[in-house]
Coordinates of C-alpha atoms and ligand atoms in Angstrom, one line a residue:
X24 CA -7.0 -22.7 -21.6
X25 CA -4.1 -20.2 -22.0
X26 CA -2.0 -21.7 -19.2
X27 CA -1.9 -25.1 -20.8
X28 CA -0.2 -23.6 -23.9
X29 CA 2.3 -21.6 -21.9
X30 CA 5.9 -22.8 -21.6
X31 CA 7.3 -20.1 -19.3
X32 CA 4.9 -19.0 -16.5
X33 CA 5.5 -16.3 -13.9
X34 CA 3.3 -16.5 -10.8
X35 CA 3.0 -13.7 -8.3
X36 CA 1.8 -14.3 -4.8
X37 CA 0.9 -11.5 -2.4
X38 CA 1.7 -11.3 1.3
X39 CA -2.0 -11.9 2.3
X40 CA -1.9 -15.4 0.7
X41 CA 1.1 -16.4 2.9
X42 CA 0.1 -14.7 6.2
X43 CA -3.5 -14.2 7.4
X44 CA -4.9 -11.2 9.3
X45 CA -3.9 -12.8 12.6
X46 CA -0.3 -13.1 11.4
X47 CA -0.7 -16.8 11.1
X48 CA 1.3 -18.4 8.3
X49 CA -1.0 -20.2 5.8
X50 CA 1.1 -23.4 5.7
X51 CA -1.7 -25.6 4.3
X52 CA -2.2 -23.2 1.4
X53 CA 1.5 -23.1 0.6
X54 CA 1.6 -26.9 0.5
X55 CA -1.4 -27.0 -1.8
X56 CA 0.3 -24.3 -4.0
X57 CA 3.4 -26.5 -4.1
X58 CA 1.3 -29.3 -5.5
X59 CA 0.2 -26.9 -8.3
X60 CA 3.9 -26.1 -9.0
X61 CA 4.7 -29.8 -9.0
X62 CA 2.0 -30.4 -11.6
X63 CA 3.3 -27.6 -13.8
X64 CA 6.9 -29.0 -13.6
X65 CA 5.6 -32.4 -14.7
X66 CA 4.2 -30.7 -17.8
X67 CA 7.7 -29.4 -18.5
X68 CA 6.8 -25.8 -17.9
X69 CA 9.4 -23.3 -16.6
X70 CA 8.2 -21.5 -13.5
X71 CA 9.2 -18.3 -11.8
X72 CA 7.6 -17.2 -8.6
X73 CA 7.4 -13.6 -7.5
X74 CA 6.6 -13.5 -3.8
X75 CA 5.9 -10.7 -1.4
X76 CA 6.0 -11.2 2.3
X77 CA 9.4 -10.1 3.4
X78 CA 8.0 -7.2 5.4
X79 CA 5.0 -9.1 6.7
X80 CA 7.3 -12.0 7.8
X81 CA 9.7 -9.5 9.5
X82 CA 6.8 -7.9 11.3
X83 CA 5.6 -11.3 12.5
X84 CA 9.1 -12.2 13.7
X85 CA 9.5 -8.8 15.6
X86 CA 5.9 -8.8 16.7
X87 CA 5.3 -5.3 15.4
X88 CA 2.6 -3.8 13.1
X89 CA 3.2 -3.0 9.4
X90 CA 1.3 0.2 9.6
X91 CA 3.3 3.4 10.3
X92 CA 6.6 1.7 9.5
X93 CA 9.0 4.3 8.2
X94 CA 11.0 3.3 5.0
X95 CA 14.4 2.9 6.7
X96 CA 12.8 0.7 9.4
X97 CA 10.9 -1.3 6.9
X98 CA 14.1 -2.0 5.0
X99 CA 15.6 -3.6 8.2
X100 CA 12.3 -5.4 8.7
X101 CA 12.4 -6.7 5.1
X102 CA 16.0 -7.9 5.7
X103 CA 14.8 -9.9 8.7
X104 CA 11.7 -11.2 7.0
X105 CA 13.2 -12.2 3.6
X106 CA 15.1 -15.0 5.2
X107 CA 12.0 -16.2 7.0
X108 CA 10.1 -16.1 3.8
X109 CA 12.7 -18.2 1.9
X110 CA 12.9 -20.6 4.8
X111 CA 9.1 -21.1 4.6
X112 CA 9.4 -21.8 0.8
X113 CA 12.4 -24.0 1.2
X114 CA 10.8 -26.2 3.9
X115 CA 7.5 -26.5 2.2
X116 CA 8.8 -27.1 -1.3
X117 CA 11.4 -29.6 -0.1
X118 CA 8.5 -31.9 0.9
X119 CA 7.5 -31.9 -2.8
X120 CA 11.1 -32.2 -4.0
X121 CA 11.0 -28.8 -5.6
X122 CA 14.3 -27.0 -5.7
X123 CA 14.2 -23.2 -5.2
X124 CA 16.6 -20.3 -5.5
X125 CA 16.3 -16.6 -4.5
X126 CA 16.6 -13.5 -6.7
X127 CA 16.3 -10.0 -5.3
X128 CA 15.8 -7.3 -7.9
X129 CA 15.9 -3.6 -7.9
X130 CA 14.1 -1.3 -10.4
X131 CA 17.3 -0.7 -12.3
X132 CA 17.9 -4.4 -12.8
X133 CA 14.8 -4.5 -15.0
X134 CA 14.9 -1.1 -16.6
X135 CA 18.5 -1.2 -17.9
X136 CA 18.9 -3.5 -20.9
X137 CA 22.3 -4.9 -19.9
X138 CA 21.2 -5.8 -16.4
X139 CA 17.9 -7.2 -17.7
X140 CA 19.8 -9.4 -20.1
X141 CA 21.9 -10.6 -17.3
X142 CA 18.9 -11.4 -15.2
X143 CA 17.4 -13.3 -18.2
X144 CA 20.6 -15.4 -18.4
X145 CA 20.3 -16.2 -14.7
X146 CA 16.7 -17.3 -15.1
X147 CA 17.7 -19.5 -18.1
X148 CA 20.6 -21.1 -16.2
X149 CA 18.3 -21.8 -13.2
X150 CA 15.7 -23.4 -15.5
X151 CA 18.5 -25.6 -16.9
X152 CA 19.6 -26.6 -13.4
X153 CA 16.0 -27.5 -12.5
X154 CA 15.6 -24.8 -9.9
X155 CA 12.7 -22.4 -9.4
X156 CA 13.6 -18.8 -8.9
X157 CA 11.7 -17.0 -6.2
X158 CA 11.9 -13.3 -6.8
X159 CA 11.2 -10.3 -4.6
X160 CA 12.2 -6.7 -4.8
X161 CA 15.4 -5.9 -3.0
X162 CA 13.6 -3.9 -0.4
X163 CA 16.7 -3.4 1.8
X164 CA 18.5 -1.0 -0.6
X165 CA 15.6 0.5 -2.7
X166 CA 14.6 4.0 -1.6
X167 CA 11.1 5.3 -2.3
X168 CA 12.1 7.0 -5.6
X169 CA 13.7 4.0 -7.1
X170 CA 11.3 1.4 -5.8
X171 CA 8.6 -0.6 -7.5
X172 CA 6.8 -0.7 -4.2
X173 CA 4.4 -3.3 -5.5
X174 CA 5.2 -6.7 -6.8
X175 CA 2.5 -6.6 -9.5
X176 CA 4.6 -4.4 -11.7
X177 CA 7.8 -6.2 -10.7
X178 CA 6.2 -9.4 -11.8
X179 CA 5.3 -8.0 -15.2
X180 CA 8.9 -6.9 -15.7
X181 CA 10.1 -10.3 -14.7
X182 CA 7.6 -11.8 -17.2
X183 CA 8.9 -9.5 -19.9
X184 CA 12.6 -10.2 -19.2
X185 CA 12.2 -14.0 -18.9
X186 CA 10.1 -14.1 -22.1
X187 CA 7.2 -15.6 -20.2
X188 CA 4.0 -16.7 -22.1
X189 CA 1.8 -16.1 -19.1
X190 CA 1.8 -14.0 -15.9
X191 CA -0.5 -15.2 -13.1
X192 CA -1.4 -12.6 -10.5
X193 CA -2.9 -14.4 -7.5
X194 CA -5.1 -11.9 -5.8
X195 CA -7.9 -12.0 -3.1
X196 CA -10.7 -11.6 -5.7
X197 CA -11.6 -13.6 -8.8
X198 CA -10.6 -10.9 -11.2
X199 CA -11.9 -7.6 -12.5
X200 CA -15.6 -7.0 -12.2
X201 CA -17.9 -4.5 -13.9
X202 CA -18.6 -3.1 -10.4
X203 CA -17.5 -3.9 -6.9
X204 CA -18.9 -7.4 -6.3
X205 CA -19.0 -6.9 -2.6
X206 CA -21.6 -4.1 -3.0
X207 CA -23.4 -4.8 -6.3
X208 CA -25.0 -8.2 -6.7
X209 CA -25.2 -8.0 -10.4
X210 CA -21.5 -7.2 -10.8
X211 CA -20.1 -9.4 -13.6
X212 CA -16.6 -10.8 -13.8
X213 CA -14.9 -9.7 -17.0
X214 CA -13.4 -12.8 -18.5
X215 CA -11.2 -11.4 -21.2
X216 CA -9.7 -8.0 -21.9
X217 CA -8.0 -7.2 -25.2
X218 CA -8.0 -3.5 -24.9
X219 CA -7.5 -1.5 -21.7
X220 CA -9.7 1.4 -22.5
X221 CA -11.0 4.2 -20.4
X222 CA -13.9 2.1 -19.0
X223 CA -11.5 -0.6 -17.8
X224 CA -9.2 2.1 -16.2
X225 CA -12.2 3.6 -14.5
X226 CA -13.3 0.4 -13.0
X227 CA -9.7 -0.3 -11.8
X228 CA -9.2 3.1 -10.3
X229 CA -12.6 2.9 -8.5
X230 CA -11.7 -0.5 -7.0
X231 CA -8.5 0.7 -5.2
X232 CA -9.0 0.0 -1.5
X233 CA -12.2 -1.8 -2.1
X234 CA -10.5 -5.0 -3.0
X235 CA -7.9 -4.9 -0.3
X236 CA -4.3 -5.6 -1.0
X237 CA -2.5 -4.0 -3.9
X238 CA -5.7 -2.8 -5.5
X239 CA -6.5 -3.1 -9.2
X240 CA -4.6 -0.1 -10.4
X241 CA -1.1 -1.7 -10.2
X242 CA -2.6 -4.9 -11.8
X243 CA -3.8 -2.9 -14.8
X244 CA -0.3 -1.2 -15.0
X245 CA 1.2 -4.8 -15.0
X246 CA -1.3 -5.8 -17.7
X247 CA -0.2 -2.9 -19.9
X248 CA 3.5 -4.0 -19.7
X249 CA 2.5 -7.6 -20.5
X250 CA 0.3 -6.6 -23.4
X251 CA 3.4 -5.0 -25.0
X252 CA 5.6 -7.9 -24.3
X253 CA 3.4 -10.6 -25.9
X254 CA 2.6 -12.1 -22.5
X255 CA -0.9 -13.1 -21.4
X256 CA -1.8 -12.0 -17.9
X257 CA -4.5 -13.4 -15.6
X258 CA -5.9 -12.0 -12.3
X259 CA -7.2 -14.9 -10.3
X260 CA -8.3 -15.8 -6.8
X261 CA -5.3 -17.0 -4.9
X262 CA -7.1 -17.6 -1.6
X263 CA -8.6 -20.9 -2.8
X264 CA -6.6 -24.1 -2.4
X265 CA -4.8 -25.2 -5.6
X266 CA -5.4 -21.8 -7.3
X267 CA -3.5 -22.8 -10.5
X268 CA -5.5 -26.0 -10.9
X269 CA -8.7 -23.9 -10.5
X270 CA -7.6 -21.5 -13.2
X271 CA -7.0 -24.4 -15.6
X272 CA -10.2 -26.2 -14.7
X273 CA -12.7 -23.5 -14.0
X274 CA -11.2 -20.4 -15.7
X275 CA -13.2 -18.1 -13.3
X276 CA -10.8 -15.2 -13.7
X277 CA -9.8 -12.2 -15.8
X278 CA -7.4 -12.7 -18.7
X279 CA -5.6 -9.8 -20.5
X280 CA -4.5 -10.7 -24.0
X281 CA -1.3 -9.3 -25.5
X282 CA -1.3 -6.8 -28.3
X283 CA 1.9 -8.1 -29.9
X284 CA 3.4 -11.5 -30.4
X285 CA 6.4 -12.6 -28.3
Ligands
LIG326 N1 8.4 -6.5 -1.5 C1 7.5 -6.4 -0.4 C2 7.6 -7.5 0.6 O1 8.1 -8.6 0.3 C3 6.0 -6.4 -0.9 C4 5.6 -5.6 -2.1 C5 4.1 -5.9 -2.4 O2 3.3 -6.2 -1.5 O3 3.7 -5.9 -3.6 O4 7.2 -7.4 1.7

């Protein structure tokens, strides 16, 4: 519904969609996702992908565990993993003739107007060249105080800077539920949210940790940024094959509607 009308779409994918619990790369999923992207390109949409996975890919390469990694070590691990991550995208997307580029951003790049405008120009030039930017945080230089730390908020800033119409957060759940759906059978998926009120915040805070990666808190923070930039945002299940097609056809997800126009 909303995606069809969007010209610029930012799609965020988390590490768990690319690498499973046994550290196996979900190659089939990424190929299916590439088909989604191919379809969106055919419809003349401009796409930006925000992908996590640098640290997870680095851990895989080094055969170490992500848990207990200190920040300085994780920066080295991210440096090793980022190239693996881009190789994975490059190999998979080449099969579908999709050209990609890499952009690594720091918090300052999106918070300072001059740098943000510069980033916007780069996005526009890449669109004109027919390349899809794949964005991640520049984990190798960011210290904990100046770090996003989560790609949900990074993706919302990217959506804001690029003037996106929609931000898609691919998660491991269908969206925001009235209660934890894993515990409460009558939990209902909230389909549309216009106003992030105390009740919504409460549900989101409660669901941290219950929903696995990222939690809902950072997704709600991202939604607030989107609401003030005139960008629609959707939380949808990314674990399914062809997740974007599913959003368009089934709309079994949670949409946050903007408060202002673009
Ligand atoms: N930038 C981190 C990485 O690529 C991930 C941050 C997140 O999971 O949101 O590993």
